[in-house]
CSV table of N, CA, C and O in Angstrom, one decimal:
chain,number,residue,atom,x,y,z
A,1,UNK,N,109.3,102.3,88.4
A,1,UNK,CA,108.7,103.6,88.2
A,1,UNK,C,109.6,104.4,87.3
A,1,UNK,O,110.8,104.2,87.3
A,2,UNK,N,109.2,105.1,86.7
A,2,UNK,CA,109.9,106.1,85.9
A,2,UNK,C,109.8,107.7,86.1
A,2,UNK,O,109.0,108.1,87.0
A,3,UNK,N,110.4,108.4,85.5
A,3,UNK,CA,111.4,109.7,86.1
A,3,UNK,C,109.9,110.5,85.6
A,3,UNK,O,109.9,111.7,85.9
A,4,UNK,N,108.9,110.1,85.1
A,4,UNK,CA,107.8,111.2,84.1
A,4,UNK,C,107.0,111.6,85.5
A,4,UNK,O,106.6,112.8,85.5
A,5,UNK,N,106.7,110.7,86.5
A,5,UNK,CA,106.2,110.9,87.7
A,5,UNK,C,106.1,111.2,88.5
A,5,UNK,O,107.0,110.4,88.7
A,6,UNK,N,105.8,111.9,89.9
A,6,UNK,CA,106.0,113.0,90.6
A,6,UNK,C,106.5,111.8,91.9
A,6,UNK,O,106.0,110.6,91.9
A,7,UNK,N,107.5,112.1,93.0
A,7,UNK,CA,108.0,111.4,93.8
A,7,UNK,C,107.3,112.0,95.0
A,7,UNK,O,106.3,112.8,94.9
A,8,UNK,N,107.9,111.4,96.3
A,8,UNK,CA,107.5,111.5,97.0
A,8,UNK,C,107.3,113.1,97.9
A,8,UNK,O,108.1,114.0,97.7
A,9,UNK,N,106.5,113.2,98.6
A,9,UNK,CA,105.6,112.3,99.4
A,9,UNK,C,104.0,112.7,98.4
A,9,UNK,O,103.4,113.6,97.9
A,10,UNK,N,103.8,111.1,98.6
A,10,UNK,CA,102.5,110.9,97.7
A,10,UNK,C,101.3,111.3,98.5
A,10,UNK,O,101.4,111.3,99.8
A,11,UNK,N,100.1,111.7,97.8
A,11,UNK,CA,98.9,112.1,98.6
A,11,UNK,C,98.2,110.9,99.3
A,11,UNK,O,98.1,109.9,98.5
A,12,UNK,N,97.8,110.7,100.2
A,12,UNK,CA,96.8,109.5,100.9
A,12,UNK,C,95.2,109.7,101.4
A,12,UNK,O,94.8,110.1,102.5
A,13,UNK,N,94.8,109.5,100.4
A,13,UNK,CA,93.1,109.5,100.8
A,13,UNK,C,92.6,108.3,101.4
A,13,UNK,O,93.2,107.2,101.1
A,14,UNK,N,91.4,108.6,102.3
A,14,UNK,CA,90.9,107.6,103.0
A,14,UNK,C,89.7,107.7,102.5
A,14,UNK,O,89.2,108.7,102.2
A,15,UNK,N,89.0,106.0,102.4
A,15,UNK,CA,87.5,106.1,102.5
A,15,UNK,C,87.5,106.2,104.2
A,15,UNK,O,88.3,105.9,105.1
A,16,UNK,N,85.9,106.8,103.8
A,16,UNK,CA,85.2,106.7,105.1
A,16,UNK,C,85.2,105.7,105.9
A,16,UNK,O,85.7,105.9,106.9
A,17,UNK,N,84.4,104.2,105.6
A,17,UNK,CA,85.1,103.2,106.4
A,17,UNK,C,86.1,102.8,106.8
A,17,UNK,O,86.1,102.0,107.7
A,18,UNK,N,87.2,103.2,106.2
A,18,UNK,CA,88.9,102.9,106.8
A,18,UNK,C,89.2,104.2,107.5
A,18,UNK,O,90.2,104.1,108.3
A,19,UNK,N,88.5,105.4,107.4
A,19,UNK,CA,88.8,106.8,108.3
A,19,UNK,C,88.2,106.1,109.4
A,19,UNK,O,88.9,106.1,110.4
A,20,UNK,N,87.0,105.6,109.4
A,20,UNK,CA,86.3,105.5,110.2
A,20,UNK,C,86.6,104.3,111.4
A,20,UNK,O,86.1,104.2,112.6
A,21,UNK,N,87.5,103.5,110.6
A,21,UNK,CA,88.0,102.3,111.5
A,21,UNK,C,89.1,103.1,111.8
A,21,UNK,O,88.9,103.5,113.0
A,22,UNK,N,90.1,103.6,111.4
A,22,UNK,CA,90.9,104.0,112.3
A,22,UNK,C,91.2,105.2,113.5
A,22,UNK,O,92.2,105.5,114.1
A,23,UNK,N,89.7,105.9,113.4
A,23,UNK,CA,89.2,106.8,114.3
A,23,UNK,C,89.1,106.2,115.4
A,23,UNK,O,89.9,106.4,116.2
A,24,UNK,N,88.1,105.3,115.6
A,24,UNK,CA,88.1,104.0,116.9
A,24,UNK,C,88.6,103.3,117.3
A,24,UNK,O,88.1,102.4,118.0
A,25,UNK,N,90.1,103.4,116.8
A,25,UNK,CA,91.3,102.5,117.7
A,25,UNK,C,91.5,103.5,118.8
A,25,UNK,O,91.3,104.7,119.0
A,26,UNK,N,92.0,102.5,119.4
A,26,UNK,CA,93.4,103.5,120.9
A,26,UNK,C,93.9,104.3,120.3
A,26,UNK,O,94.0,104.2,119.0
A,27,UNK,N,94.4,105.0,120.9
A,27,UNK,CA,95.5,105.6,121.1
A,27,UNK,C,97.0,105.3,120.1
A,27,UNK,O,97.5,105.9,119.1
A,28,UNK,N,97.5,104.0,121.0
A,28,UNK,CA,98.6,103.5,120.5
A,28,UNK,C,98.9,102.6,119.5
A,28,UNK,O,99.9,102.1,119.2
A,29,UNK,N,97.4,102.5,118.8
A,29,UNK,CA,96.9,101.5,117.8
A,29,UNK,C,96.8,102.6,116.8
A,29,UNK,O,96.7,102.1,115.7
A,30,UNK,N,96.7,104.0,116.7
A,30,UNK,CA,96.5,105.4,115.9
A,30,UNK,C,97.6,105.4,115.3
A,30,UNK,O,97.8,105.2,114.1
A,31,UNK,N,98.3,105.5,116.2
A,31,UNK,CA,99.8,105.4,116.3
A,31,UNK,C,100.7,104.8,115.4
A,31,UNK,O,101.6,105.4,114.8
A,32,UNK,N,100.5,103.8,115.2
A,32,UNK,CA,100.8,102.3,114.4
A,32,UNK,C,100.5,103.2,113.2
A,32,UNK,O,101.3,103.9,112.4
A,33,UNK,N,99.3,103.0,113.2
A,33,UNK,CA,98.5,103.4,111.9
A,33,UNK,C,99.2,104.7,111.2
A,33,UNK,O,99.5,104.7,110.0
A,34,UNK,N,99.4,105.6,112.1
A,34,UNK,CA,100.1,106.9,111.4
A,34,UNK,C,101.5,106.6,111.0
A,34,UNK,O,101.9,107.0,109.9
A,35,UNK,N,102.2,105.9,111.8
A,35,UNK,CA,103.3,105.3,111.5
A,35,UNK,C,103.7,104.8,109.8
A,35,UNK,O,104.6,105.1,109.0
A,36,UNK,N,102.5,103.8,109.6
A,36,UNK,CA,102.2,102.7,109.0
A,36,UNK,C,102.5,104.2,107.2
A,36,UNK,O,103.3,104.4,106.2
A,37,UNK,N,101.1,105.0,107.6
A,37,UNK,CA,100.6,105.5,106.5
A,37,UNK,C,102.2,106.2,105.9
A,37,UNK,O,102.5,106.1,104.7
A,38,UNK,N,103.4,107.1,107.1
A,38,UNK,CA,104.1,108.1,107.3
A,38,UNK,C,105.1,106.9,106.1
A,38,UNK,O,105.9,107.5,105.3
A,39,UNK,N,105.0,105.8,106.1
A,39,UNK,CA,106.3,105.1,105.7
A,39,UNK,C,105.8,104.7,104.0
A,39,UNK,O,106.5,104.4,103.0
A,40,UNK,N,104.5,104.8,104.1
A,40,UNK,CA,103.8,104.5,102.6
A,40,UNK,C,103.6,106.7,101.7
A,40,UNK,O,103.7,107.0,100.5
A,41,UNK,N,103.5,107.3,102.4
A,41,UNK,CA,103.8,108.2,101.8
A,41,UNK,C,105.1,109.0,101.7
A,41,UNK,O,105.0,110.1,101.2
A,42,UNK,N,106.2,108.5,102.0
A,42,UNK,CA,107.2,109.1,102.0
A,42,UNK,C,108.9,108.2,101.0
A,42,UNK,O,110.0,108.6,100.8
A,43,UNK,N,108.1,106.8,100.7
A,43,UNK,CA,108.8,105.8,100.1
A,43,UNK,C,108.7,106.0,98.2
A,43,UNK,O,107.7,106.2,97.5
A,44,UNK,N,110.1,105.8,97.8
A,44,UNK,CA,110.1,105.9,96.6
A,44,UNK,C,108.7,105.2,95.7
A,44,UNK,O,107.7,105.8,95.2
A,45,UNK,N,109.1,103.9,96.0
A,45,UNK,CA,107.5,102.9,95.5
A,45,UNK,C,106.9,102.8,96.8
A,45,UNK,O,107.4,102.6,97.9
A,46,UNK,N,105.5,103.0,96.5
A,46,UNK,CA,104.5,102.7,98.0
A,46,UNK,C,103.9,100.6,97.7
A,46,UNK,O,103.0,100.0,98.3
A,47,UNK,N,104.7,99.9,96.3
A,47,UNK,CA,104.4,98.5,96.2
A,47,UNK,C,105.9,98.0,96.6
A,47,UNK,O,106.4,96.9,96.4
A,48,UNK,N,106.7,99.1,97.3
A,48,UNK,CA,108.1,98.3,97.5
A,48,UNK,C,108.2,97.0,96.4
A,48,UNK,O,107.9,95.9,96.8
A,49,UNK,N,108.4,97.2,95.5
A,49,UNK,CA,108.8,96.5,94.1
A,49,UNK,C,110.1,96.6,94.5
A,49,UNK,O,110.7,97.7,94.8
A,50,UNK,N,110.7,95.1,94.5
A,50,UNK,CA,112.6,94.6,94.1
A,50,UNK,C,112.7,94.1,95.6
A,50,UNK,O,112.2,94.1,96.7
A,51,UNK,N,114.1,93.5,94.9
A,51,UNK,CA,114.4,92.2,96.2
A,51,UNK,C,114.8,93.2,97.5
A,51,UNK,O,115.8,93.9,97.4
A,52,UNK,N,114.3,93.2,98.7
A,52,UNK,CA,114.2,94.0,99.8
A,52,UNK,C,114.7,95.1,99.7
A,52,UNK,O,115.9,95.6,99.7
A,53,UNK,N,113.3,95.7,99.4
A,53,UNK,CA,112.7,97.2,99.1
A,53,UNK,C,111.9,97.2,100.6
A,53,UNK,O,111.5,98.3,101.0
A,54,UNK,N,111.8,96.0,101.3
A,54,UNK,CA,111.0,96.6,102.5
A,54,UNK,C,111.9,96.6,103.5
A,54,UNK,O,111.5,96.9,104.6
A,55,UNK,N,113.0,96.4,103.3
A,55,UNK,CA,113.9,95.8,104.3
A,55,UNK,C,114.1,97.3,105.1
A,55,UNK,O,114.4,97.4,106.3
A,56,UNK,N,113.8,98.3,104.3
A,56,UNK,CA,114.2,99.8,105.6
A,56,UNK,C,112.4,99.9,106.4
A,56,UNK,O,112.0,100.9,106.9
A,57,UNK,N,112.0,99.2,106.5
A,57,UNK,CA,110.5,99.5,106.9
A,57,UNK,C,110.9,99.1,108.6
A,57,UNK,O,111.6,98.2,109.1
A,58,UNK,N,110.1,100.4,109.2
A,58,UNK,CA,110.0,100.0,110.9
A,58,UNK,C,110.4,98.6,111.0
A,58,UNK,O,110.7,97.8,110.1
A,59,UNK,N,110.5,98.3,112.5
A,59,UNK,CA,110.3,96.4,113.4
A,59,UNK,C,108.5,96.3,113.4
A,59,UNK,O,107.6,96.9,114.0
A,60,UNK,N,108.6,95.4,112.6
A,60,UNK,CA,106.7,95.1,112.9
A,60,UNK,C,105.7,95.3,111.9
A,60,UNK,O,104.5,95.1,111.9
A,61,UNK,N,106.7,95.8,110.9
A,61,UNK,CA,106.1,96.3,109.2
A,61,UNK,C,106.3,95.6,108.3
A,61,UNK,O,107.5,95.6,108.1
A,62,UNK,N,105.8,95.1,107.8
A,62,UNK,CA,106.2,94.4,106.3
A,62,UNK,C,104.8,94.8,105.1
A,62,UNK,O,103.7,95.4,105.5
A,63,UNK,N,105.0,94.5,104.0
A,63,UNK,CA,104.3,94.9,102.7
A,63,UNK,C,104.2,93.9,102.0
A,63,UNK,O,105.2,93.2,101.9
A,64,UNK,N,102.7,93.0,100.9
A,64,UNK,CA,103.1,92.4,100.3
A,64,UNK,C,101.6,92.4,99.5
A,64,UNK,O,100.6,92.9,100.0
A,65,UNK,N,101.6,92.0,98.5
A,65,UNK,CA,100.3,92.5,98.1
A,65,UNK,C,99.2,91.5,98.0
A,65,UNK,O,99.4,90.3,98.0
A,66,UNK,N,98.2,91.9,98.0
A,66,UNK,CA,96.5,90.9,98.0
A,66,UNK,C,96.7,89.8,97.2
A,66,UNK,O,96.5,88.7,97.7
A,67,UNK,N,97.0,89.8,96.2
A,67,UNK,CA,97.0,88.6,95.2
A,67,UNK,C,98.3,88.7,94.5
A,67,UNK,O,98.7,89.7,93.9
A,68,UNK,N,99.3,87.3,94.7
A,68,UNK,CA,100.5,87.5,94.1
A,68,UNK,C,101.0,87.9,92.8
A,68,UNK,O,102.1,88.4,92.4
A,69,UNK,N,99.5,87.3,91.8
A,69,UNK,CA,99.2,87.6,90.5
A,69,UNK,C,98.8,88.8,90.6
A,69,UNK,O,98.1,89.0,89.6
A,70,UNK,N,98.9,89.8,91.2
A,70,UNK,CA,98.4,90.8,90.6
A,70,UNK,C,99.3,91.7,91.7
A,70,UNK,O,98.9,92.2,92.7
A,71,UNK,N,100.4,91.7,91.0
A,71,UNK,CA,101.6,92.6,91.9
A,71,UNK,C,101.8,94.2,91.7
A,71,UNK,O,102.5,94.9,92.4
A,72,UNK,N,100.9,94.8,90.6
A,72,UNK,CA,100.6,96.4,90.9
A,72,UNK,C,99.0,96.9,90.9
A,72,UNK,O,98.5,98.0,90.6
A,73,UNK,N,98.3,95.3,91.5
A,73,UNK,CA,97.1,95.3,92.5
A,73,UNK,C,97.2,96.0,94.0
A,73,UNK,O,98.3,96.3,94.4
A,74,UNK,N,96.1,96.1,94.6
A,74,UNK,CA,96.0,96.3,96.1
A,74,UNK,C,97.1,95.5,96.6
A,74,UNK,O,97.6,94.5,96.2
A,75,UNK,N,97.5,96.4,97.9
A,75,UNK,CA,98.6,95.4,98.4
A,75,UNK,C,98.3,96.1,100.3
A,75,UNK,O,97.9,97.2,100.6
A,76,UNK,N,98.7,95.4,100.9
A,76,UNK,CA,98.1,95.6,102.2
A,76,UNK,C,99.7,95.8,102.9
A,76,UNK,O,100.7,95.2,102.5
A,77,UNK,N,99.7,97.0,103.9
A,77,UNK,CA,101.2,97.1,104.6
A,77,UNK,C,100.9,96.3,106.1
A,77,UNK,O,99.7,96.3,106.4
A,78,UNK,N,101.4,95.8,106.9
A,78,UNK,CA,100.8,95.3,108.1
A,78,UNK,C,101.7,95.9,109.0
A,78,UNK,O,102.8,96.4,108.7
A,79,UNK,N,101.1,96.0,110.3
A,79,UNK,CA,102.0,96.9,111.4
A,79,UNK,C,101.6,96.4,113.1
A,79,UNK,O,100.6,95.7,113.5
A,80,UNK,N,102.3,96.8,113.4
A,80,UNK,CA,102.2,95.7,115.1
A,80,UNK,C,102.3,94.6,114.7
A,80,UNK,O,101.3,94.0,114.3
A,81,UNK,N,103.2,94.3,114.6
A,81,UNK,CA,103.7,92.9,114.5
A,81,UNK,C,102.7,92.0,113.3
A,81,UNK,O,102.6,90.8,113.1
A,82,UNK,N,102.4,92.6,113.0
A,82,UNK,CA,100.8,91.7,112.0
A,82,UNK,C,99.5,91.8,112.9
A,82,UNK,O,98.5,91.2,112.4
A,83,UNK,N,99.2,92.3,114.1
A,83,UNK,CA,98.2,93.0,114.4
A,83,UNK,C,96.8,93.5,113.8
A,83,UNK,O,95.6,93.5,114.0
A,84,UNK,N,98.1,94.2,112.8
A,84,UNK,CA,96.8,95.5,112.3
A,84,UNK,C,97.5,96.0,110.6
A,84,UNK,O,98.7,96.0,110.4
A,85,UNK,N,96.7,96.1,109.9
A,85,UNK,CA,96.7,96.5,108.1
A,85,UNK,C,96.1,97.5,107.7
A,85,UNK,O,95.0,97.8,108.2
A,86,UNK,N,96.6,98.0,107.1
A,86,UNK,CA,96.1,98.9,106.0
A,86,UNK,C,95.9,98.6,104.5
A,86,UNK,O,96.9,99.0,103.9
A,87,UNK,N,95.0,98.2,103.9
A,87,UNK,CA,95.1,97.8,102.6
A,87,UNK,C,94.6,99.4,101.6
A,87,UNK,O,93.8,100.3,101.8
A,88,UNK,N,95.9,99.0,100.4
A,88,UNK,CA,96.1,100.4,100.3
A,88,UNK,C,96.3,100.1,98.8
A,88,UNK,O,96.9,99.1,98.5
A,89,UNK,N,95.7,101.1,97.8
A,89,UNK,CA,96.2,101.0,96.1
A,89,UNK,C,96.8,102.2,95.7
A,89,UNK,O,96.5,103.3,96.1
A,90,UNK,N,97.7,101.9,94.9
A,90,UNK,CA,98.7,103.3,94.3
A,90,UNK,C,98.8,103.6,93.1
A,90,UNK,O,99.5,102.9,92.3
A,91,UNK,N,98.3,104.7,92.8
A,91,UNK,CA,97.9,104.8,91.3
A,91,UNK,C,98.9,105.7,90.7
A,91,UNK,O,98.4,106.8,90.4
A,92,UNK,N,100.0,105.4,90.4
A,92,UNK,CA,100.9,106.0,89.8
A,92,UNK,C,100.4,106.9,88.0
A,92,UNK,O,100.7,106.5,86.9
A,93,UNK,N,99.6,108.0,88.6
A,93,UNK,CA,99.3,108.8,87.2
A,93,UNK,C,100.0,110.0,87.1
A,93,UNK,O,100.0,110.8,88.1
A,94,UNK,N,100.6,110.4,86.2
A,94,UNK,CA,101.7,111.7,85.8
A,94,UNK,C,101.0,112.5,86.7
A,94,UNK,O,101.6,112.7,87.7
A,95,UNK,N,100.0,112.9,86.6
A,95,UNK,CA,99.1,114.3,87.6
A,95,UNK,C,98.9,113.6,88.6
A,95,UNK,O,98.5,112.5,88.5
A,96,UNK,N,99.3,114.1,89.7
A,96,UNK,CA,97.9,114.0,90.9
A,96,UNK,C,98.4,112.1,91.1
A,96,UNK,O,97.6,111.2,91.3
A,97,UNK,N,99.4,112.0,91.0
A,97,UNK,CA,99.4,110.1,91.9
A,97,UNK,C,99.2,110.4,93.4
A,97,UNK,O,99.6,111.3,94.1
A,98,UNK,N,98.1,108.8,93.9
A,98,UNK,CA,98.2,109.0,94.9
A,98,UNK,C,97.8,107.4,95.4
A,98,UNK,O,97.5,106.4,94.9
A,99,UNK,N,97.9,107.8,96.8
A,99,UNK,CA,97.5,106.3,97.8
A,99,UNK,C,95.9,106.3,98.1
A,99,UNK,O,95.5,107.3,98.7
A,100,UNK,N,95.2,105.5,97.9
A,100,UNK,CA,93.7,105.5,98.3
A,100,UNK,C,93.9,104.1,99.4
A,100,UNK,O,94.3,102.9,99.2
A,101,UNK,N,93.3,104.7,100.8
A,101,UNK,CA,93.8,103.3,101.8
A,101,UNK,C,92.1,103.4,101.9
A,101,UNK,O,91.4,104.4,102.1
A,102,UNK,N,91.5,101.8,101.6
A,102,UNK,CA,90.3,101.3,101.8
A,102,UNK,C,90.0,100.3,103.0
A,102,UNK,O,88.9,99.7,103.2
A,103,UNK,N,91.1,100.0,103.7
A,103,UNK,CA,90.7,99.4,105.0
A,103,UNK,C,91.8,99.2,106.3
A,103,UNK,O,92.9,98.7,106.4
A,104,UNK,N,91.0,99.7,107.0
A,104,UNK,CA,92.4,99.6,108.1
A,104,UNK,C,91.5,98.7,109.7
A,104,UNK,O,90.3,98.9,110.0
A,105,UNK,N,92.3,97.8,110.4
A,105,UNK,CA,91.8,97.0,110.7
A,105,UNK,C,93.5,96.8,112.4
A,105,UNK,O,94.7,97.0,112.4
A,106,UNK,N,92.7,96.5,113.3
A,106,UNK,CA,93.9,96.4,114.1
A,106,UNK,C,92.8,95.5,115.0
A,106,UNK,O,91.7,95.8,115.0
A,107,UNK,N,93.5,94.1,115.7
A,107,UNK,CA,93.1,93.5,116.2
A,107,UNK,C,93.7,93.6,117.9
A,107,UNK,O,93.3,92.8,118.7
């Protein structure tokens, strides 16, 4: 990333089906989830780019992205132990960068 772009904390929009999946979790599965989103909006890179960049992430978090060929593609954070994901894209634009999370899923 470079210095031209606005740092943290980044904006996070939800579609409706990922608002809507994570409306009908528990309680403590919300939780995760707010956790999950608090550590992706407040992280220098939300693609944790470089050799353990995830290593400050909660116990139960890790980050890695959808397709290894396409490493500033979609990239999914996982939480509860690998439970439950949020797949999430980060559009690093001079104005207005932000997180768009399109699916959240807790088993």
């Amino acid at each position: 990333m470079t210095s031209d772009f606005m740092g943290p904390p980044w904006q996070a929009d939800w579609t409706k089906e990922a608002e809507d999946g994570r409306n009908t979790l528990p309680a403590a599965a919300q939780a995760w989830v707010d956790a999950a989103r608090a550590e992706l909006v407040t992280v220098q890179d939300p693609y944790f780019r470089g050799i353990d960049k995830a290593a400050d992430l909660p116990a139960g978090m890790s980050v890695e992205p959808v397709q290894s060929t396409r490493p500033g593609g979609a990239h999914v954070i996982y939480f509860d132990h690998g439970r439950g994901w949020l797949r999430y894209v980060f559009t690093p634009r001079t104005a207005d960068p932000q997180i768009v999370i399109d699916e959240c899923i807790w088993l």
